[in-house]
């Protein structure tokens, strides 16, 4: 699956004010809901529930919060570039400034895992992370993430 199958320019946000992990997850719910049919409270509650199982702070300043949602009918992605780093209980202990959110239908198990694997491989590339952090606006951010190749 290509990243532009789940991410739209409308769900790509640059220079977002972070705050705390909880506030960020609440903001994520609201911002995704503005550009989808999904309920902001449902997004927030399901992301919080997933975080309680273990942090989705991936390392290297990246978090990939994800969850299944009842009223989600196809995978939905959103990319957030934060103005300043926030503590996300990441595995490496480092604060986070790039967040890729993945919401999938409740029955999407294998597809969910494949998308997470693709995102992790893509965001594991140091040069891509640097470009994403340097992006001046959401349009540039979207262009960088959707044209980046996995691997190298």
mmCIF file with all atom_site columns, C-alpha atoms in Angstrom:
data_model
loop_
_atom_site.group_PDB
_atom_site.id
_atom_site.type_symbol
_atom_site.label_atom_id
_atom_site.label_alt_id
_atom_site.label_comp_id
_atom_site.label_asym_id
_atom_site.label_entity_id
_atom_site.label_seq_id
_atom_site.pdbx_PDB_ins_code
_atom_site.Cartn_x
_atom_site.Cartn_y
_atom_site.Cartn_z
_atom_site.occupancy
_atom_site.B_iso_or_equiv
_atom_site.pdbx_formal_charge
_atom_site.auth_seq_id
_atom_site.auth_comp_id
_atom_site.auth_asym_id
_atom_site.auth_atom_id
_atom_site.pdbx_PDB_model_num
ATOM 1   C CA . UNK A 1 1   ? 0.000   0.000  0.000  1.00 0.00 ? 1   UNK A CA 1
ATOM 2   C CA . UNK A 1 2   ? 1.206   3.488  -0.863 1.00 0.00 ? 2   UNK A CA 1
ATOM 3   C CA . UNK A 1 3   ? 1.172   6.163  1.815  1.00 0.00 ? 3   UNK A CA 1
ATOM 4   C CA . UNK A 1 4   ? -1.038  8.436  -0.316 1.00 0.00 ? 4   UNK A CA 1
ATOM 5   C CA . UNK A 1 5   ? -3.767  5.767  -0.141 1.00 0.00 ? 5   UNK A CA 1
ATOM 6   C CA . UNK A 1 6   ? -4.214  6.569  3.570  1.00 0.00 ? 6   UNK A CA 1
ATOM 7   C CA . UNK A 1 7   ? -2.875  10.127 3.922  1.00 0.00 ? 7   UNK A CA 1
ATOM 8   C CA . UNK A 1 8   ? -4.381  13.253 2.354  1.00 0.00 ? 8   UNK A CA 1
ATOM 9   C CA . UNK A 1 9   ? -3.028  16.807 2.192  1.00 0.00 ? 9   UNK A CA 1
ATOM 10  C CA . UNK A 1 10  ? -5.957  17.812 4.455  1.00 0.00 ? 10  UNK A CA 1
ATOM 11  C CA . UNK A 1 11  ? -4.747  15.389 7.146  1.00 0.00 ? 11  UNK A CA 1
ATOM 12  C CA . UNK A 1 12  ? -1.136  16.626 7.027  1.00 0.00 ? 12  UNK A CA 1
ATOM 13  C CA . UNK A 1 13  ? -0.338  19.264 9.642  1.00 0.00 ? 13  UNK A CA 1
ATOM 14  C CA . UNK A 1 14  ? 2.861   21.298 10.089 1.00 0.00 ? 14  UNK A CA 1
ATOM 15  C CA . UNK A 1 15  ? 3.926   23.418 13.053 1.00 0.00 ? 15  UNK A CA 1
ATOM 16  C CA . UNK A 1 16  ? 1.369   21.940 15.478 1.00 0.00 ? 16  UNK A CA 1
ATOM 17  C CA . UNK A 1 17  ? 1.512   23.000 19.132 1.00 0.00 ? 17  UNK A CA 1
ATOM 18  C CA . UNK A 1 18  ? 2.173   19.872 21.180 1.00 0.00 ? 18  UNK A CA 1
ATOM 19  C CA . UNK A 1 19  ? 1.755   20.146 24.943 1.00 0.00 ? 19  UNK A CA 1
ATOM 20  C CA . UNK A 1 20  ? 1.338   16.780 26.672 1.00 0.00 ? 20  UNK A CA 1
ATOM 21  C CA . UNK A 1 21  ? 0.819   13.349 25.132 1.00 0.00 ? 21  UNK A CA 1
ATOM 22  C CA . UNK A 1 22  ? -2.801  13.304 26.328 1.00 0.00 ? 22  UNK A CA 1
ATOM 23  C CA . UNK A 1 23  ? -3.528  16.797 24.930 1.00 0.00 ? 23  UNK A CA 1
ATOM 24  C CA . UNK A 1 24  ? -1.881  15.818 21.652 1.00 0.00 ? 24  UNK A CA 1
ATOM 25  C CA . UNK A 1 25  ? -4.036  12.680 21.317 1.00 0.00 ? 25  UNK A CA 1
ATOM 26  C CA . UNK A 1 26  ? -7.126  14.788 22.023 1.00 0.00 ? 26  UNK A CA 1
ATOM 27  C CA . UNK A 1 27  ? -6.051  17.334 19.382 1.00 0.00 ? 27  UNK A CA 1
ATOM 28  C CA . UNK A 1 28  ? -5.360  14.491 16.922 1.00 0.00 ? 28  UNK A CA 1
ATOM 29  C CA . UNK A 1 29  ? -8.954  13.271 17.387 1.00 0.00 ? 29  UNK A CA 1
ATOM 30  C CA . UNK A 1 30  ? -10.350 16.742 16.699 1.00 0.00 ? 30  UNK A CA 1
ATOM 31  C CA . UNK A 1 31  ? -8.128  17.458 13.691 1.00 0.00 ? 31  UNK A CA 1
ATOM 32  C CA . UNK A 1 32  ? -8.759  14.098 12.002 1.00 0.00 ? 32  UNK A CA 1
ATOM 33  C CA . UNK A 1 33  ? -12.512 14.401 12.643 1.00 0.00 ? 33  UNK A CA 1
ATOM 34  C CA . UNK A 1 34  ? -12.551 17.732 10.760 1.00 0.00 ? 34  UNK A CA 1
ATOM 35  C CA . UNK A 1 35  ? -11.285 15.932 7.649  1.00 0.00 ? 35  UNK A CA 1
ATOM 36  C CA . UNK A 1 36  ? -13.116 12.596 7.909  1.00 0.00 ? 36  UNK A CA 1
ATOM 37  C CA . UNK A 1 37  ? -16.459 11.128 8.983  1.00 0.00 ? 37  UNK A CA 1
ATOM 38  C CA . UNK A 1 38  ? -14.943 9.827  12.238 1.00 0.00 ? 38  UNK A CA 1
ATOM 39  C CA . UNK A 1 39  ? -15.941 10.940 15.742 1.00 0.00 ? 39  UNK A CA 1
ATOM 40  C CA . UNK A 1 40  ? -13.231 12.904 17.620 1.00 0.00 ? 40  UNK A CA 1
ATOM 41  C CA . UNK A 1 41  ? -14.072 11.348 21.011 1.00 0.00 ? 41  UNK A CA 1
ATOM 42  C CA . UNK A 1 42  ? -14.001 7.843  19.556 1.00 0.00 ? 42  UNK A CA 1
ATOM 43  C CA . UNK A 1 43  ? -10.590 8.503  17.995 1.00 0.00 ? 43  UNK A CA 1
ATOM 44  C CA . UNK A 1 44  ? -9.237  9.919  21.261 1.00 0.00 ? 44  UNK A CA 1
ATOM 45  C CA . UNK A 1 45  ? -10.658 7.148  23.489 1.00 0.00 ? 45  UNK A CA 1
ATOM 46  C CA . UNK A 1 46  ? -9.347  4.386  21.227 1.00 0.00 ? 46  UNK A CA 1
ATOM 47  C CA . UNK A 1 47  ? -5.891  5.967  20.907 1.00 0.00 ? 47  UNK A CA 1
ATOM 48  C CA . UNK A 1 48  ? -5.686  6.386  24.705 1.00 0.00 ? 48  UNK A CA 1
ATOM 49  C CA . UNK A 1 49  ? -6.750  2.756  25.199 1.00 0.00 ? 49  UNK A CA 1
ATOM 50  C CA . UNK A 1 50  ? -4.027  1.639  22.763 1.00 0.00 ? 50  UNK A CA 1
ATOM 51  C CA . UNK A 1 51  ? -1.377  3.737  24.553 1.00 0.00 ? 51  UNK A CA 1
ATOM 52  C CA . UNK A 1 52  ? -2.289  2.029  27.846 1.00 0.00 ? 52  UNK A CA 1
ATOM 53  C CA . UNK A 1 53  ? -1.182  -1.270 26.271 1.00 0.00 ? 53  UNK A CA 1
ATOM 54  C CA . UNK A 1 54  ? 2.245   0.228  25.540 1.00 0.00 ? 54  UNK A CA 1
ATOM 55  C CA . UNK A 1 55  ? 3.633   3.415  24.097 1.00 0.00 ? 55  UNK A CA 1
ATOM 56  C CA . UNK A 1 56  ? 3.517   3.903  20.336 1.00 0.00 ? 56  UNK A CA 1
ATOM 57  C CA . UNK A 1 57  ? 6.586   6.142  20.675 1.00 0.00 ? 57  UNK A CA 1
ATOM 58  C CA . UNK A 1 58  ? 8.710   4.434  18.043 1.00 0.00 ? 58  UNK A CA 1
ATOM 59  C CA . UNK A 1 59  ? 12.051  6.137  18.764 1.00 0.00 ? 59  UNK A CA 1
ATOM 60  C CA . UNK A 1 60  ? 14.137  8.787  17.000 1.00 0.00 ? 60  UNK A CA 1
ATOM 61  C CA . UNK A 1 61  ? 11.506  11.433 17.770 1.00 0.00 ? 61  UNK A CA 1
ATOM 62  C CA . UNK A 1 62  ? 8.736   9.468  15.994 1.00 0.00 ? 62  UNK A CA 1
ATOM 63  C CA . UNK A 1 63  ? 5.408   8.200  17.326 1.00 0.00 ? 63  UNK A CA 1
ATOM 64  C CA . UNK A 1 64  ? 2.933   6.063  15.388 1.00 0.00 ? 64  UNK A CA 1
ATOM 65  C CA . UNK A 1 65  ? -0.256  6.063  17.467 1.00 0.00 ? 65  UNK A CA 1
ATOM 66  C CA . UNK A 1 66  ? -2.733  3.623  15.964 1.00 0.00 ? 66  UNK A CA 1
ATOM 67  C CA . UNK A 1 67  ? -5.981  1.877  16.771 1.00 0.00 ? 67  UNK A CA 1
ATOM 68  C CA . UNK A 1 68  ? -8.987  0.108  15.344 1.00 0.00 ? 68  UNK A CA 1
ATOM 69  C CA . UNK A 1 69  ? -12.288 1.973  15.127 1.00 0.00 ? 69  UNK A CA 1
ATOM 70  C CA . UNK A 1 70  ? -15.816 0.609  14.723 1.00 0.00 ? 70  UNK A CA 1
ATOM 71  C CA . UNK A 1 71  ? -17.022 3.338  12.349 1.00 0.00 ? 71  UNK A CA 1
ATOM 72  C CA . UNK A 1 72  ? -13.838 3.379  10.257 1.00 0.00 ? 72  UNK A CA 1
ATOM 73  C CA . UNK A 1 73  ? -14.336 1.686  6.872  1.00 0.00 ? 73  UNK A CA 1
ATOM 74  C CA . UNK A 1 74  ? -10.851 2.104  5.357  1.00 0.00 ? 74  UNK A CA 1
ATOM 75  C CA . UNK A 1 75  ? -7.425  2.975  6.763  1.00 0.00 ? 75  UNK A CA 1
ATOM 76  C CA . UNK A 1 76  ? -7.041  6.662  7.631  1.00 0.00 ? 76  UNK A CA 1
ATOM 77  C CA . UNK A 1 77  ? -3.673  8.307  8.200  1.00 0.00 ? 77  UNK A CA 1
ATOM 78  C CA . UNK A 1 78  ? -2.643  11.720 9.505  1.00 0.00 ? 78  UNK A CA 1
ATOM 79  C CA . UNK A 1 79  ? 0.803   13.285 9.810  1.00 0.00 ? 79  UNK A CA 1
ATOM 80  C CA . UNK A 1 80  ? 1.704   15.865 12.451 1.00 0.00 ? 80  UNK A CA 1
ATOM 81  C CA . UNK A 1 81  ? 4.939   17.861 12.570 1.00 0.00 ? 81  UNK A CA 1
ATOM 82  C CA . UNK A 1 82  ? 5.158   19.469 16.025 1.00 0.00 ? 82  UNK A CA 1
ATOM 83  C CA . UNK A 1 83  ? 6.605   22.901 16.792 1.00 0.00 ? 83  UNK A CA 1
ATOM 84  C CA . UNK A 1 84  ? 8.412   21.489 19.811 1.00 0.00 ? 84  UNK A CA 1
ATOM 85  C CA . UNK A 1 85  ? 9.099   18.003 21.096 1.00 0.00 ? 85  UNK A CA 1
ATOM 86  C CA . UNK A 1 86  ? 6.798   16.342 23.621 1.00 0.00 ? 86  UNK A CA 1
ATOM 87  C CA . UNK A 1 87  ? 7.266   13.396 25.946 1.00 0.00 ? 87  UNK A CA 1
ATOM 88  C CA . UNK A 1 88  ? 5.490   10.394 24.400 1.00 0.00 ? 88  UNK A CA 1
ATOM 89  C CA . UNK A 1 89  ? 6.945   7.647  26.614 1.00 0.00 ? 89  UNK A CA 1
ATOM 90  C CA . UNK A 1 90  ? 8.969   6.521  23.595 1.00 0.00 ? 90  UNK A CA 1
ATOM 91  C CA . UNK A 1 91  ? 10.915  3.274  23.749 1.00 0.00 ? 91  UNK A CA 1
ATOM 92  C CA . UNK A 1 92  ? 14.236  5.154  23.508 1.00 0.00 ? 92  UNK A CA 1
ATOM 93  C CA . UNK A 1 93  ? 13.177  7.787  26.071 1.00 0.00 ? 93  UNK A CA 1
ATOM 94  C CA . UNK A 1 94  ? 13.505  10.591 23.500 1.00 0.00 ? 94  UNK A CA 1
ATOM 95  C CA . UNK A 1 95  ? 10.762  13.204 23.070 1.00 0.00 ? 95  UNK A CA 1
ATOM 96  C CA . UNK A 1 96  ? 8.684   13.165 19.886 1.00 0.00 ? 96  UNK A CA 1
ATOM 97  C CA . UNK A 1 97  ? 8.152   15.832 17.199 1.00 0.00 ? 97  UNK A CA 1
ATOM 98  C CA . UNK A 1 98  ? 6.818   13.726 14.292 1.00 0.00 ? 98  UNK A CA 1
ATOM 99  C CA . UNK A 1 99  ? 3.576   11.779 14.710 1.00 0.00 ? 99  UNK A CA 1
ATOM 100 C CA . UNK A 1 100 ? 1.936   9.559  12.116 1.00 0.00 ? 100 UNK A CA 1
ATOM 101 C CA . UNK A 1 101 ? -1.524  8.426  13.215 1.00 0.00 ? 101 UNK A CA 1
ATOM 102 C CA . UNK A 1 102 ? -3.121  5.313  11.728 1.00 0.00 ? 102 UNK A CA 1
ATOM 103 C CA . UNK A 1 103 ? -6.791  4.469  12.193 1.00 0.00 ? 103 UNK A CA 1
ATOM 104 C CA . UNK A 1 104 ? -8.096  1.232  10.725 1.00 0.00 ? 104 UNK A CA 1
ATOM 105 C CA . UNK A 1 105 ? -11.406 -0.659 10.589 1.00 0.00 ? 105 UNK A CA 1
ATOM 106 C CA . UNK A 1 106 ? -11.967 -2.947 13.578 1.00 0.00 ? 106 UNK A CA 1
ATOM 107 C CA . UNK A 1 107 ? -11.648 -6.062 11.386 1.00 0.00 ? 107 UNK A CA 1
ATOM 108 C CA . UNK A 1 108 ? -8.473  -4.947 9.522  1.00 0.00 ? 108 UNK A CA 1
ATOM 109 C CA . UNK A 1 109 ? -5.817  -7.096 11.164 1.00 0.00 ? 109 UNK A CA 1
ATOM 110 C CA . UNK A 1 110 ? -3.305  -8.114 8.466  1.00 0.00 ? 110 UNK A CA 1
ATOM 111 C CA . UNK A 1 111 ? -3.720  -4.854 6.546  1.00 0.00 ? 111 UNK A CA 1
ATOM 112 C CA . UNK A 1 112 ? -3.191  -2.887 9.782  1.00 0.00 ? 112 UNK A CA 1
ATOM 113 C CA . UNK A 1 113 ? 0.086   -4.723 10.423 1.00 0.00 ? 113 UNK A CA 1
ATOM 114 C CA . UNK A 1 114 ? 1.294   -4.251 6.835  1.00 0.00 ? 114 UNK A CA 1
ATOM 115 C CA . UNK A 1 115 ? 0.640   -0.505 6.964  1.00 0.00 ? 115 UNK A CA 1
ATOM 116 C CA . UNK A 1 116 ? 2.387   -0.190 10.347 1.00 0.00 ? 116 UNK A CA 1
ATOM 117 C CA . UNK A 1 117 ? 5.392   -2.070 8.948  1.00 0.00 ? 117 UNK A CA 1
ATOM 118 C CA . UNK A 1 118 ? 5.539   0.227  5.895  1.00 0.00 ? 118 UNK A CA 1
ATOM 119 C CA . UNK A 1 119 ? 5.316   3.339  8.102  1.00 0.00 ? 119 UNK A CA 1
ATOM 120 C CA . UNK A 1 120 ? 7.981   2.080  10.505 1.00 0.00 ? 120 UNK A CA 1
ATOM 121 C CA . UNK A 1 121 ? 10.374  1.282  7.637  1.00 0.00 ? 121 UNK A CA 1
ATOM 122 C CA . UNK A 1 122 ? 9.780   4.656  6.020  1.00 0.00 ? 122 UNK A CA 1
ATOM 123 C CA . UNK A 1 123 ? 10.127  6.667  9.236  1.00 0.00 ? 123 UNK A CA 1
ATOM 124 C CA . UNK A 1 124 ? 13.225  4.710  10.273 1.00 0.00 ? 124 UNK A CA 1
ATOM 125 C CA . UNK A 1 125 ? 15.203  6.562  7.588  1.00 0.00 ? 125 UNK A CA 1
ATOM 126 C CA . UNK A 1 126 ? 17.238  9.391  9.174  1.00 0.00 ? 126 UNK A CA 1
ATOM 127 C CA . UNK A 1 127 ? 17.351  11.462 5.979  1.00 0.00 ? 127 UNK A CA 1
ATOM 128 C CA . UNK A 1 128 ? 13.548  11.329 5.648  1.00 0.00 ? 128 UNK A CA 1
ATOM 129 C CA . UNK A 1 129 ? 13.057  12.371 9.282  1.00 0.00 ? 129 UNK A CA 1
ATOM 130 C CA . UNK A 1 130 ? 15.382  15.352 8.737  1.00 0.00 ? 130 UNK A CA 1
ATOM 131 C CA . UNK A 1 131 ? 13.421  16.440 5.646  1.00 0.00 ? 131 UNK A CA 1
ATOM 132 C CA . UNK A 1 132 ? 10.092  16.092 7.471  1.00 0.00 ? 132 UNK A CA 1
ATOM 133 C CA . UNK A 1 133 ? 11.388  18.179 10.384 1.00 0.00 ? 133 UNK A CA 1
ATOM 134 C CA . UNK A 1 134 ? 12.680  20.862 7.993  1.00 0.00 ? 134 UNK A CA 1
ATOM 135 C CA . UNK A 1 135 ? 9.432   21.121 5.995  1.00 0.00 ? 135 UNK A CA 1
ATOM 136 C CA . UNK A 1 136 ? 8.106   24.675 6.085  1.00 0.00 ? 136 UNK A CA 1
ATOM 137 C CA . UNK A 1 137 ? 4.415   23.889 5.672  1.00 0.00 ? 137 UNK A CA 1
ATOM 138 C CA . UNK A 1 138 ? 1.864   21.077 5.395  1.00 0.00 ? 138 UNK A CA 1
ATOM 139 C CA . UNK A 1 139 ? 2.048   20.969 1.591  1.00 0.00 ? 139 UNK A CA 1
ATOM 140 C CA . UNK A 1 140 ? 5.812   20.378 1.677  1.00 0.00 ? 140 UNK A CA 1
ATOM 141 C CA . UNK A 1 141 ? 5.406   17.843 4.487  1.00 0.00 ? 141 UNK A CA 1
ATOM 142 C CA . UNK A 1 142 ? 2.843   15.886 2.436  1.00 0.00 ? 142 UNK A CA 1
ATOM 143 C CA . UNK A 1 143 ? 5.042   15.983 -0.652 1.00 0.00 ? 143 UNK A CA 1
ATOM 144 C CA . UNK A 1 144 ? 8.083   14.685 1.272  1.00 0.00 ? 144 UNK A CA 1
ATOM 145 C CA . UNK A 1 145 ? 6.276   11.767 2.935  1.00 0.00 ? 145 UNK A CA 1
ATOM 146 C CA . UNK A 1 146 ? 4.391   10.667 -0.193 1.00 0.00 ? 146 UNK A CA 1
ATOM 147 C CA . UNK A 1 147 ? 7.401   10.734 -2.529 1.00 0.00 ? 147 UNK A CA 1
ATOM 148 C CA . UNK A 1 148 ? 9.871   9.095  -0.124 1.00 0.00 ? 148 UNK A CA 1
ATOM 149 C CA . UNK A 1 149 ? 10.932  5.588  -1.073 1.00 0.00 ? 149 UNK A CA 1
ATOM 150 C CA . UNK A 1 150 ? 11.028  2.841  1.539  1.00 0.00 ? 150 UNK A CA 1
ATOM 151 C CA . UNK A 1 151 ? 14.445  1.397  2.095  1.00 0.00 ? 151 UNK A CA 1
ATOM 152 C CA . UNK A 1 152 ? 17.878  2.685  0.856  1.00 0.00 ? 152 UNK A CA 1
#
